[in-house]
Amino acid sequence: MTARLDARFAQASAQGRAALVTFVTAGDPDHETSLEILRALPKAGADIIELGMPFTDPMADGPAIQAAGLRALAAGETLVKTLDLVRAFREQDQTTPIILMGYYNPIYVHGVERFLDEARDFGVDGLIVVDLPPEEDEELCLPALSVGLAFIRLATPTTDDKRLPAVLKNTAGFVYYVSVAGITGSATPDFNVVGAAVTRLKRHTKLPVAVGFGVKTPEHAAAIAAAADAVVVGSAIVDTVAKSLDGENRATASTVPAVADLVSRLAAGVRRGRAAA
Amino acid sequence: MTAQPQPNTFRMGPDERGRFGIYGGRFVAETLMPLILDLEKEYQAAKTDPAFHAEMNGYRTHYIGRPSPLYFAERLTEHLGGAKIYLKREELNHTGSHKVNNVLGQILLARRMGKERIIAETGAGSHGVATATLCARFGLKCIVYMGAVDVARQAPNVFRMKMLGAEVVPVESGSKTLKDALNEALRDWVANVHDTFYCIGTVAGPHPYPEMVRDFQSVIGDETKAQMQEAEGRLPDSLFACVGGGSNAMGLFHPFLDDPEVAIYGVEAAGHGLSGLNAASIAGGAPGILHGNRTYLLMDRDGQIEEGHSISAGLDYPGVGPEHAWLNDVGRVKYLSATDDEAVEAFQVLSKLEGIIPALESAHAIAKVIELAPDMPKDHLMVVNLSGRGDKDVPQIAERLGSSL
Ligand SMILES: Cc1ncc(COP(=O)(O)O)c(C=O)c1O
């Protein structure tokens, strides 16, 4: 079920490094440019792609990802189009795992069964749905597992040892450790604390541990990569998209290159991580 | 959707997963989940602790000024020529609305839990004012999130909150109204988990909020039952209340749900009309997930939340409490709606006939009473929840009616 993800983590580990997970919002700044960005990510050094499904009310996201979602919605992105983006990406790339990340309502309204069938058929590998804790597993997590899609759970600083087994129970692919109690784009975490948290998680699971929230620069990526199996970068990439746009939020010639440049520097940071440690 | 089998009681919910039928639940980020479980545990303990109730009752009597009167609106009754109309005078509570009933309960709970920083969202500002008031009373830090649009249209309440020592944060994201204030409060909570208590202002949000807020507001219905018994020797025939998130309505309705002879009507905000911009989520919405619960939502075919519209900031919310969604589906409560124009008309009628200036929110309920009371027999006892006073709305009404202050 998690073949593409397992292969990627195995490959990174064989190279003695952490994997780089890059988040972009589907349809930001528009559908076509967003596909170009997706195609540029693996070439620039991204190992895994997290693709944000835009939502009007992203309660766990900070200003950068909120704005990206609103840009995408304004440009006409829908869940149907986001799934189509994955299908188009898969025509040229069969190895880079794609995780869809977002909120439950658009999926619920689309229809859970229909969504899961399409996601699997179009080449999605896993799902992160922020507002579905283990207490609501029957909604989407269990149905996703039954069609062969990984449900990747977030563990946070408030998830204590007592709660961790419940959070890990139906998690597949990898575990995503949210390094700070807060929203995306928050302050940079204390790297020593993150290291201890990863060690704690590893006591409970054999799955790879990815760490995200607040990772903005190649230096941060290197520091996290020293302790974690993967580093997730989101707001910094989405901010780079935003800064490349013209006054009417339209893509410019520099949009795709600017993202590729940041991602290649982040990839270099990730590769330095273990070497330094 | 009324063909479902009827339960033995309408007062059982929620179940252990926080569900009312398919509605409710706990749709929150993992960071908040441990806090919500903790809150549930603490609330269950407080609920069965006589000391908690004794403390709450003391403040209800001496600080809020309860019980609020059940007042026979003689001139409104004469004017309409039908049902005998009673007003449940929640606008006479300290701070001027029903919101304080809930805030008192939550603040006493926050104190039990040792939380010193209180956050709240507000639409009309009534909940914000009530929260700022109790935080002042107990020396707690208070931060109120309010949509930038609402900050502009409810200026008197913004100033009141500041006077009371609260920090008012205008929310510029999304539609800049109540739903966005809720998003921003949730974001604050996620980032300040250790010392912060989120005081939600209505019967919405993740379990246990809908249940807890309902319980704190049920004092409205409990008193009404006893007061009507005293005045008329029987139960009322019908109840009316406006529904934003639905807390004043649930507080009045819940104690009567198992009295089948009492007809119950919630009134949503129809804004420009149900075929135009409105905030009537039961009439015009469909089930979806927002702000921690499944309920009726105004949204597009892609599941994107639409901006509600109502002249009343307190009703301008694209969702509704999950227990209302369930009561609608099982057919126990009938949900009607009133337009902006009907509410403004009712606002003036009540002011002129009874000398009571209602909140624009409450005026929506009055509007339906004005519509339906004339067709009822004279011995029909009708209760309408006057959830708040209208001082906060005077500048907005003046502008709408084209007069300057
Ligand atoms: C006076 C008044 N009534 C009613 C409401 C609507 O809220 P609810 O439906 O929770 O009673 C508000 C909200 O701000 C209000 O201020």
XYZ file of C-alpha atoms and ligand atoms in Angstrom:
698
model
C 0.000 0.000 0.000
C 2.786 2.417 0.857
C 5.197 1.115 -1.803
C 6.181 4.488 -3.246
C 6.651 6.011 0.206
C 8.604 3.024 1.517
C 10.885 3.104 -1.527
C 11.593 6.809 -1.057
C 12.448 6.496 2.609
C 14.630 3.463 1.886
C 16.450 5.367 -0.849
C 17.144 8.399 1.366
C 18.239 6.201 4.204
C 20.604 4.277 1.890
C 22.124 7.627 0.981
C 22.563 8.350 4.677
C 20.272 11.364 4.707
C 16.797 12.557 5.609
C 14.128 12.967 2.957
C 12.774 16.362 1.912
C 8.997 16.778 1.909
C 7.758 19.888 0.127
C 4.297 21.386 0.564
C 2.605 23.421 -2.142
C -1.025 24.422 -2.502
C -2.867 22.929 -5.481
C -3.923 25.580 -7.958
C -1.661 28.295 -6.531
C -1.311 30.726 -8.224
C -3.298 28.994 -10.982
C -3.888 25.438 -12.122
C -1.337 25.327 -14.975
C 1.486 26.997 -13.071
C 0.783 24.728 -10.162
C 1.346 21.680 -12.396
C 4.628 23.166 -13.589
C 5.678 23.706 -9.980
C 4.802 20.111 -9.118
C 6.894 18.818 -12.007
C 9.818 21.004 -10.993
C 9.874 19.827 -7.377
C 11.459 16.347 -7.793
C 14.050 17.755 -10.195
C 14.995 20.341 -7.584
C 15.490 17.667 -4.942
C 12.101 17.102 -3.312
C 11.622 13.464 -2.305
C 7.950 13.588 -1.376
C 5.242 16.091 -2.333
C 2.517 17.270 -0.029
C -0.224 18.835 -2.086
C -2.555 21.162 -0.203
C -6.233 20.996 -1.070
C -7.453 24.590 -0.750
C -10.165 25.348 1.809
C -11.838 28.620 2.759
C -11.414 28.036 6.500
C -8.024 26.435 7.207
C -8.086 26.635 11.003
C -4.643 25.075 11.518
C -2.835 27.244 8.993
C -1.031 30.534 9.332
C -1.236 33.556 7.009
C 1.031 32.174 4.231
C -0.904 28.968 3.587
C -4.258 30.712 4.172
C -3.348 33.201 1.452
C -2.183 30.453 -0.922
C -5.512 28.656 -0.505
C -7.472 31.824 -1.201
C -5.343 32.550 -4.303
C -6.028 29.055 -5.595
C -9.762 29.299 -4.911
C -9.906 32.703 -6.578
C -8.205 31.159 -9.622
C -10.943 28.499 -9.730
C -9.257 25.495 -8.087
C -11.620 22.771 -6.837
C -11.128 19.339 -5.334
C -11.917 17.794 -8.720
C -9.171 19.881 -10.313
C -6.728 19.010 -7.547
C -7.261 15.306 -8.174
C -6.733 16.000 -11.839
C -3.451 17.697 -11.038
C -2.237 14.468 -9.482
C -3.305 12.484 -12.540
C -1.422 14.866 -14.841
C 1.679 14.730 -12.627
C 1.626 10.916 -12.585
C 1.727 10.763 -16.389
C 5.367 11.824 -16.170
C 6.435 10.716 -12.694
C 5.597 7.316 -11.258
C 7.977 7.362 -8.312
C 7.545 10.579 -6.316
C 4.969 9.997 -3.567
C 2.128 12.496 -3.335
C 0.274 13.147 -0.111
C -2.912 15.182 -0.261
C -3.257 17.497 2.715
C -6.257 19.511 3.778
C -9.514 19.666 5.672
C -12.410 17.256 5.768
C -15.325 19.317 4.461
C -14.492 19.389 0.727
C -13.861 15.617 0.853
C -17.097 14.983 2.760
C -19.100 17.069 0.300
C -17.407 15.385 -2.694
C -18.309 12.001 -1.164
C -15.794 9.918 0.799
C -16.014 6.785 -1.322
C -15.786 8.625 -4.613
C -12.883 10.710 -3.337
C -10.912 7.692 -2.158
C -11.431 5.759 -5.395
C -10.349 8.714 -7.508
C -7.390 9.537 -5.285
C -6.101 5.971 -5.469
C -6.729 5.639 -9.203
C -5.030 8.947 -9.994
C -1.881 8.047 -8.053
C -2.224 9.599 -4.614
C -0.212 7.754 -1.943
C -1.559 9.133 1.282
C -3.751 11.651 3.040
C -3.273 14.146 5.823
C -6.581 15.554 6.992
C -5.978 18.024 9.736
C -9.395 18.017 11.384
C -9.782 14.239 11.680
C -8.227 13.041 14.951
C -8.206 9.289 15.814
C -11.548 9.786 17.577
C -13.096 10.251 14.104
C -11.264 7.380 12.361
C -14.463 5.886 10.988
C -15.038 8.955 8.837
C -12.094 8.673 6.469
C -9.046 6.970 7.972
C -10.417 3.417 8.031
C -12.096 3.727 4.606
C -8.803 5.107 3.205
C -6.807 2.184 4.592
C -9.307 -0.222 3.078
C -8.690 1.134 -0.437
C -4.932 1.148 0.061
C -4.258 4.810 0.847
C -2.021 5.690 3.780
C -3.529 7.944 6.435
C -0.719 9.997 7.886
C -1.330 11.302 11.337
C 0.112 14.356 12.994
C 1.679 13.938 16.413
C 2.127 17.193 18.314
C 3.780 18.465 21.477
C 0.427 17.936 23.238
C 0.278 14.257 22.236
C 1.658 12.639 25.389
C 2.936 9.066 25.794
C -0.480 7.935 26.927
C -2.187 9.228 23.816
C 0.533 8.386 21.311
C -0.511 4.736 20.750
C -4.010 5.875 19.726
C -2.526 8.407 17.328
C -0.127 5.866 15.826
C -2.576 2.979 15.643
C -3.911 3.447 12.121
C -1.069 5.600 10.835
C 0.741 4.344 7.761
C 3.576 5.567 5.536
C 5.180 7.878 8.057
C 4.364 9.919 11.144
C 4.350 13.679 10.872
C 5.656 15.373 14.003
C 4.415 18.937 14.339
C 7.393 20.587 15.988
C 5.540 23.413 17.707
C 2.099 23.747 19.252
C 0.786 26.261 16.782
C -0.277 26.871 13.220
C 1.751 26.468 10.038
C 4.301 29.193 9.502
C 4.880 29.559 13.252
C 8.121 30.426 14.934
C 11.106 28.172 14.410
C 11.197 25.292 16.878
C 13.945 24.599 19.387
C 16.007 21.971 17.566
C 17.149 20.206 20.742
C 13.568 19.744 21.840
C 12.695 18.393 18.397
C 15.485 15.818 18.651
C 14.134 14.599 21.978
C 10.613 14.449 20.561
C 11.747 12.332 17.614
C 13.507 9.956 20.011
C 10.290 9.699 22.027
C 8.232 8.913 18.912
C 10.743 6.291 17.803
C 10.148 4.435 21.041
C 6.536 3.952 19.929
C 6.818 3.318 16.194
C 8.992 1.820 13.495
C 7.564 4.219 10.906
C 9.757 7.025 9.582
C 9.263 10.316 11.434
C 8.935 13.526 9.435
C 9.208 16.876 11.209
C 7.588 20.094 10.067
C 6.163 23.496 11.105
C 8.522 26.444 11.305
C 11.226 25.055 8.973
C 12.043 27.998 6.735
C 15.681 27.956 5.610
C 18.280 25.424 4.405
C 19.955 25.855 7.820
C 16.762 24.887 9.666
C 16.354 21.957 7.268
C 19.888 20.789 8.030
C 19.307 21.025 11.774
C 16.068 19.014 11.616
C 17.564 16.519 9.156
C 20.149 15.596 11.757
C 17.433 14.076 13.947
C 14.464 13.194 11.734
C 13.813 10.822 8.817
C 12.266 13.636 6.820
C 11.965 17.405 6.904
C 8.737 19.113 5.816
C 8.802 22.637 4.416
C 5.575 24.458 3.540
C 5.066 28.119 4.335
C 8.521 29.126 3.071
C 7.806 27.586 -0.339
C 4.327 29.047 -0.532
C 5.754 32.440 0.449
C 8.232 32.158 -2.401
C 5.335 31.608 -4.792
C 3.589 34.673 -3.349
C 6.654 36.913 -3.714
C 7.099 35.924 -7.369
C 3.618 37.031 -8.445
C 2.635 40.252 -10.162
C 0.309 42.862 -8.657
C -2.763 40.833 -9.598
C -1.483 37.565 -8.109
C -0.608 36.160 -11.520
C 2.380 33.934 -12.146
C 5.465 35.538 -13.681
C 8.461 34.067 -15.497
C 10.247 33.819 -12.156
C 7.573 31.833 -10.286
C 8.655 28.282 -11.112
C 12.434 29.024 -11.057
C 12.141 30.777 -7.673
C 10.438 27.735 -6.143
C 12.940 25.359 -7.752
C 15.827 27.433 -6.441
C 14.550 27.413 -2.853
C 13.834 23.680 -2.997
C 17.308 22.888 -4.317
C 18.857 24.890 -1.481
C 16.605 23.095 1.029
C 17.638 19.759 -0.523
C 21.283 20.698 -0.073
C 20.535 21.620 3.543
C 18.909 18.264 4.156
C 21.944 16.510 2.653
C 24.270 18.456 4.956
C 22.230 17.552 8.044
C 23.678 14.150 8.889
C 27.147 15.011 7.623
C 27.330 17.804 10.197
C 25.915 15.723 13.023
C -36.717 14.970 6.531
C -39.372 14.255 9.149
C -40.010 10.600 8.331
C -37.432 9.335 10.838
C -38.557 7.270 13.828
C -39.105 9.462 16.869
C -36.856 8.879 19.880
C -38.385 8.374 23.365
C -36.774 11.572 24.522
C -35.296 14.541 22.714
C -33.062 15.393 25.659
C -30.642 12.455 25.643
C -27.893 13.818 23.428
C -25.082 13.948 22.837
C -23.739 10.377 22.870
C -20.263 9.577 24.192
C -18.708 10.672 20.898
C -20.416 14.023 21.117
C -22.962 13.210 18.418
C -26.567 14.276 18.049
C -27.604 11.788 15.372
C -25.006 12.342 12.642
C -24.246 15.882 13.853
C -21.653 17.162 16.300
C -18.433 15.242 16.912
C -14.844 16.322 17.501
C -13.344 17.462 14.211
C -10.248 19.236 15.490
C -6.513 19.178 14.942
C -4.489 16.756 17.054
C -2.919 19.622 19.013
C -6.344 20.509 20.413
C -7.640 16.998 20.959
C -5.995 16.431 24.370
C -7.335 19.811 25.524
C -10.843 18.987 24.443
C -10.737 15.635 26.200
C -9.477 17.359 29.322
C -12.224 19.972 29.127
C -14.823 17.225 28.797
C -13.493 15.473 31.894
C -13.389 18.689 33.905
C -16.868 19.680 32.799
C -18.346 16.300 33.706
C -16.775 16.622 37.155
C -18.064 20.165 37.638
C -21.520 19.209 36.430
C -22.002 16.752 39.261
C -20.308 18.905 41.907
C -22.862 20.713 44.102
C -20.213 23.307 45.028
C -19.871 24.320 41.366
C -23.618 24.839 41.066
C -23.827 26.691 44.348
C -21.114 29.080 43.224
C -22.785 29.569 39.835
C -26.182 30.183 41.412
C -24.722 32.801 43.697
C -23.334 34.800 40.787
C -26.502 34.272 38.758
C -28.519 35.927 41.509
C -26.202 38.666 42.646
C -24.078 39.487 39.610
C -26.230 38.714 36.554
C -29.537 39.538 38.254
C -31.419 36.303 37.577
C -34.087 35.175 37.288
C -34.918 37.370 34.327
C -38.613 38.332 34.182
C -41.192 36.626 31.995
C -43.103 39.701 30.941
C -46.594 39.848 29.432
C -46.290 42.140 26.396
C -49.757 43.623 26.668
C -49.600 46.284 23.968
C -47.881 44.021 21.429
C -50.552 41.393 22.141
C -53.355 43.936 21.647
C -51.745 45.291 18.512
C -51.478 41.845 16.910
C -54.889 40.739 18.135
C -54.137 37.035 18.514
C -51.868 34.985 20.769
C -50.980 36.167 24.263
C -47.319 37.134 23.999
C -44.735 36.856 26.755
C -41.175 38.112 26.498
C -38.386 36.286 28.325
C -36.322 39.288 29.328
C -32.736 38.095 28.811
C -31.843 41.626 27.758
C -32.120 42.671 31.405
C -29.201 40.476 32.420
C -26.006 42.225 33.404
C -24.115 42.955 30.139
C -27.417 43.066 28.221
C -27.860 39.629 26.702
C -28.214 35.917 27.336
C -24.540 35.394 26.513
C -23.499 36.039 30.104
C -25.260 32.844 31.305
C -22.825 30.726 29.337
C -19.772 32.867 30.030
C -20.328 32.662 33.781
C -20.338 28.873 33.604
C -17.259 28.662 31.425
C -15.270 31.197 33.425
C -15.997 29.387 36.685
C -14.850 26.200 34.946
C -11.702 27.905 33.652
C -10.915 28.974 37.212
C -11.349 25.407 38.448
C -8.928 24.329 35.732
C -6.404 26.993 36.713
C -6.468 28.766 33.324
C -5.614 32.448 33.414
C -5.835 33.508 29.811
C -9.280 33.553 28.213
C -9.939 33.846 24.498
C -13.293 34.318 22.793
C -14.787 35.036 19.393
C -17.625 37.447 18.973
C -19.992 38.574 16.228
C -22.311 41.231 17.585
C -19.993 41.766 20.513
C -22.506 40.510 23.077
C -20.446 37.424 23.837
C -17.260 39.477 23.781
C -18.689 41.975 26.248
C -19.930 39.204 28.537
C -16.515 37.499 28.440
C -14.644 40.766 29.021
C -16.954 41.487 31.952
C -16.393 38.211 33.764
C -12.663 38.341 33.061
C -12.594 41.774 34.686
C -14.570 40.421 37.623
C -12.125 37.550 38.193
C -8.909 39.266 37.137
C -8.279 37.123 34.061
C -6.547 38.160 30.856
C -9.051 38.454 28.010
C -8.517 38.461 24.240
C -11.532 38.784 21.951
C -11.385 38.003 18.221
C -13.894 39.930 16.136
C -14.252 40.168 12.354
C -13.153 43.546 11.027
C -16.594 44.035 9.415
C -18.246 43.468 12.790
C -15.808 45.774 14.578
C -17.113 48.516 12.279
C -20.832 47.756 12.643
C -20.884 47.092 16.391
C -18.699 49.965 17.540
C -20.422 50.528 20.910
C -19.649 46.975 22.009
C -16.030 47.221 20.872
C -15.587 50.224 23.099
C -17.280 48.464 26.010
C -14.874 45.535 25.729
C -11.904 47.859 25.760
C -13.281 49.691 28.811
C -13.492 46.342 30.553
C -9.816 45.735 29.933
C -10.050 43.224 27.101
C -7.874 43.239 24.031
C -10.032 43.256 20.874
C -8.295 41.773 17.839
C -9.931 42.701 14.497
C -9.797 39.684 12.167
C -8.937 40.533 8.574
C -8.959 37.038 7.121
C -11.727 35.472 4.990
C -15.075 37.253 5.137
C -14.003 39.246 8.226
C -17.085 38.176 10.218
C -17.975 35.668 12.924
C -16.723 32.497 11.199
C -13.321 34.076 10.677
C -13.222 35.238 14.288
C -13.800 31.599 15.269
C -10.974 30.419 12.995
C -8.635 32.959 14.510
C -9.594 32.019 18.073
C -8.907 28.360 17.247
C -5.506 29.340 15.831
C -4.721 31.231 19.017
C -5.757 28.246 21.112
C -3.516 25.852 19.173
C -0.584 28.164 19.790
C -1.294 28.775 23.486
C -2.401 25.402 24.744
C -0.824 25.581 28.175
C -2.518 28.532 29.808
C -5.499 29.326 27.596
C -9.194 28.561 27.950
C -11.351 29.027 24.860
C -14.726 30.419 25.881
C -16.971 29.657 22.879
C -20.055 31.861 22.636
C -22.643 29.515 21.241
C -23.798 25.883 21.089
C -21.273 25.015 18.362
C -17.669 23.844 18.181
C -16.264 20.428 19.070
C -17.807 18.287 21.799
C -18.236 19.085 24.705
C -18.981 22.734 23.823
C -22.460 22.278 22.309
C -23.577 20.297 25.347
C -21.853 22.497 27.900
C -23.108 25.800 26.479
C -26.620 24.349 26.220
C -26.515 23.295 29.869
C -25.390 26.754 31.001
C -28.102 28.416 28.890
C -30.899 26.049 29.928
C -31.557 28.292 32.915
C -33.610 30.351 30.429
C -36.056 27.534 29.710
C -36.108 26.229 33.263
C -37.112 29.646 34.579
C -39.641 30.141 31.790
C -41.356 26.885 32.681
C -41.713 27.835 36.337
C -42.709 31.431 35.574
C -45.374 30.407 33.064
C -46.725 27.908 35.561
C -47.019 30.718 38.069
C -48.576 33.203 35.623
C -50.939 30.921 33.701
C -50.928 27.614 35.541
C -49.741 25.666 32.521
C -47.136 25.218 29.816
C -46.833 27.734 26.978
C -48.224 26.711 23.578
C -45.309 27.967 21.511
C -41.730 29.177 21.873
C -39.791 31.481 19.542
C -36.102 32.379 19.502
C -33.595 33.621 16.959
C -30.879 31.210 15.858
C -27.340 32.275 15.024
C -25.227 29.495 16.449
C -28.324 28.799 18.487
C -27.458 29.282 22.168
C -30.330 31.508 23.278
C -32.716 29.277 21.358
C -31.320 26.057 22.802
C -31.397 27.521 26.307
C -35.104 28.272 25.974
C -36.042 25.126 24.025
C -34.174 22.314 25.735
C -36.257 22.073 28.920
C -39.415 21.874 26.749
C -38.288 19.326 24.172
C -40.150 16.467 25.824
C -43.388 18.438 26.215
C -45.079 17.542 22.924
C -47.859 20.104 23.389
C -45.325 22.928 23.113
C -44.644 23.984 19.503
C -41.082 25.220 19.068
C -39.807 27.635 16.416
C -36.241 28.756 15.736
C -35.785 31.799 13.520
C -32.767 32.027 11.241
C -31.557 35.152 9.477
C -32.799 35.265 5.885
C -30.782 38.394 5.080
C -31.874 39.671 1.680
C -34.232 36.669 1.346
C -33.703 32.925 1.045
C -33.013 33.168 -2.674
C -30.411 35.894 -2.104
C -27.583 36.460 0.370
C -28.589 35.043 3.742
C -27.358 33.307 6.879
C -30.062 30.623 7.165
C -27.955 27.473 7.272
C -30.769 25.037 8.042
C -33.090 26.469 5.364
C -30.411 26.892 2.724
C -27.475 24.698 3.719
C -26.413 21.062 3.731
C -24.518 18.878 6.211
C -20.776 19.528 6.341
C -17.879 19.921 8.780
C -16.655 23.235 10.174
C -15.296 24.483 13.486
C -15.092 21.060 15.072
C -18.553 19.719 14.327
C -20.790 18.341 11.612
C -23.845 20.490 11.038
C -25.801 22.385 8.393
C -23.505 24.771 6.541
C -23.816 27.335 3.797
C -21.323 26.234 1.184
C -20.773 25.750 -2.519
C -20.702 22.448 -4.425
C -16.966 22.100 -3.755
C -17.487 22.255 0.011
C -16.076 25.777 0.290
C -17.800 27.754 3.030
C -19.861 30.694 1.838
C -20.042 34.025 3.554
C -23.348 34.355 5.327
C -25.199 37.611 5.167
C -27.345 39.155 7.817
C -27.864 42.723 8.968
C -27.323 41.271 12.413
C -23.695 40.524 13.213
C -24.747 37.953 15.811
C -26.617 35.849 13.249
C -24.097 36.281 10.448
C -22.672 32.765 10.649
C -22.785 30.100 7.903
C -23.380 27.248 10.373
C -25.622 26.361 13.306
C -25.196 24.315 16.483
C -25.307 20.539 15.798
C -28.185 19.857 18.188
C -30.365 22.257 16.169
C -29.405 20.380 12.994
C -30.600 17.181 14.651
C -33.787 18.724 16.075
C -34.590 19.908 12.571
C -34.095 16.480 11.030
C -36.183 14.680 13.637
C -38.842 17.356 13.238
C -39.063 18.442 16.888
C -38.238 22.079 16.186
C -39.426 23.989 13.154
C -36.940 26.441 11.702
C -38.270 29.603 10.082
C -36.421 32.651 8.864
C -36.798 36.426 8.916
C -35.274 38.892 6.453
C -33.238 41.999 7.275
C -36.245 44.163 6.450
C -38.608 42.163 8.658
C -36.130 42.375 11.543
C -35.698 46.134 11.199
C -39.484 46.548 11.157
C -39.864 44.349 14.257
C -37.081 46.296 15.978
C -39.165 49.457 15.598
C -42.493 47.865 16.486
C -41.253 46.499 19.794
C -39.456 49.741 20.645
C -42.591 51.835 20.069
C -45.201 49.490 21.568
C -43.414 48.146 24.605
C -40.630 50.622 25.278
C -38.096 47.849 24.818
C -35.374 48.223 22.204
C -34.445 44.672 21.196
C -31.135 43.481 19.803
C -31.331 43.071 16.032
C -30.786 39.343 16.592
C -33.818 39.092 18.891
C -35.813 41.225 16.444
C -35.712 38.278 14.022
C -37.720 36.212 16.515
C -40.098 39.115 17.137
C -40.628 39.394 13.376
C -42.020 35.861 13.203
C -44.219 36.506 16.229
C -45.615 39.561 14.442
C -46.313 37.350 11.431
C -47.852 34.357 13.212
C -49.495 35.663 16.397
C -52.498 37.299 14.652
C -53.682 33.888 13.386
C -53.556 32.265 16.808
C -56.454 32.123 19.288
C -56.362 34.549 22.200
C -55.653 31.798 24.717
C -52.544 30.673 22.839
C -49.568 31.369 25.093
C -46.525 32.411 23.109
C -43.043 32.979 24.566
C -40.354 34.828 22.665
C -36.802 34.995 23.890
C -35.669 38.595 24.026
C -32.027 37.536 23.892
C -30.469 40.986 24.082
C -30.994 44.704 24.179
C -30.581 46.848 21.107
C -28.402 49.713 22.319
C -25.480 48.227 20.375
C -27.541 48.411 17.172
C -28.744 51.987 17.450
C -26.005 53.521 15.245
C -26.547 50.865 12.564
C -30.340 51.297 12.584
C -30.012 55.081 12.484
C -27.856 54.775 9.399
C -30.267 52.349 7.756
C -33.244 54.563 8.459
C -31.350 57.541 7.104
C -31.118 59.603 10.274
C -27.917 60.848 11.805
C -27.228 60.556 15.515
C -28.449 39.429 21.583
C -28.053 38.238 20.780
N -28.961 37.326 20.497
C -28.653 36.221 19.761
C -27.389 36.023 19.271
C -27.121 34.830 18.425
O -26.426 33.825 19.071
P -27.143 32.507 19.536
O -27.853 31.969 18.346
O -26.037 31.637 19.996
O -28.075 32.820 20.629
C -26.383 36.954 19.561
C -24.998 36.758 19.088
O -24.157 37.565 19.146
C -26.736 38.091 20.326
O -25.827 39.018 20.592
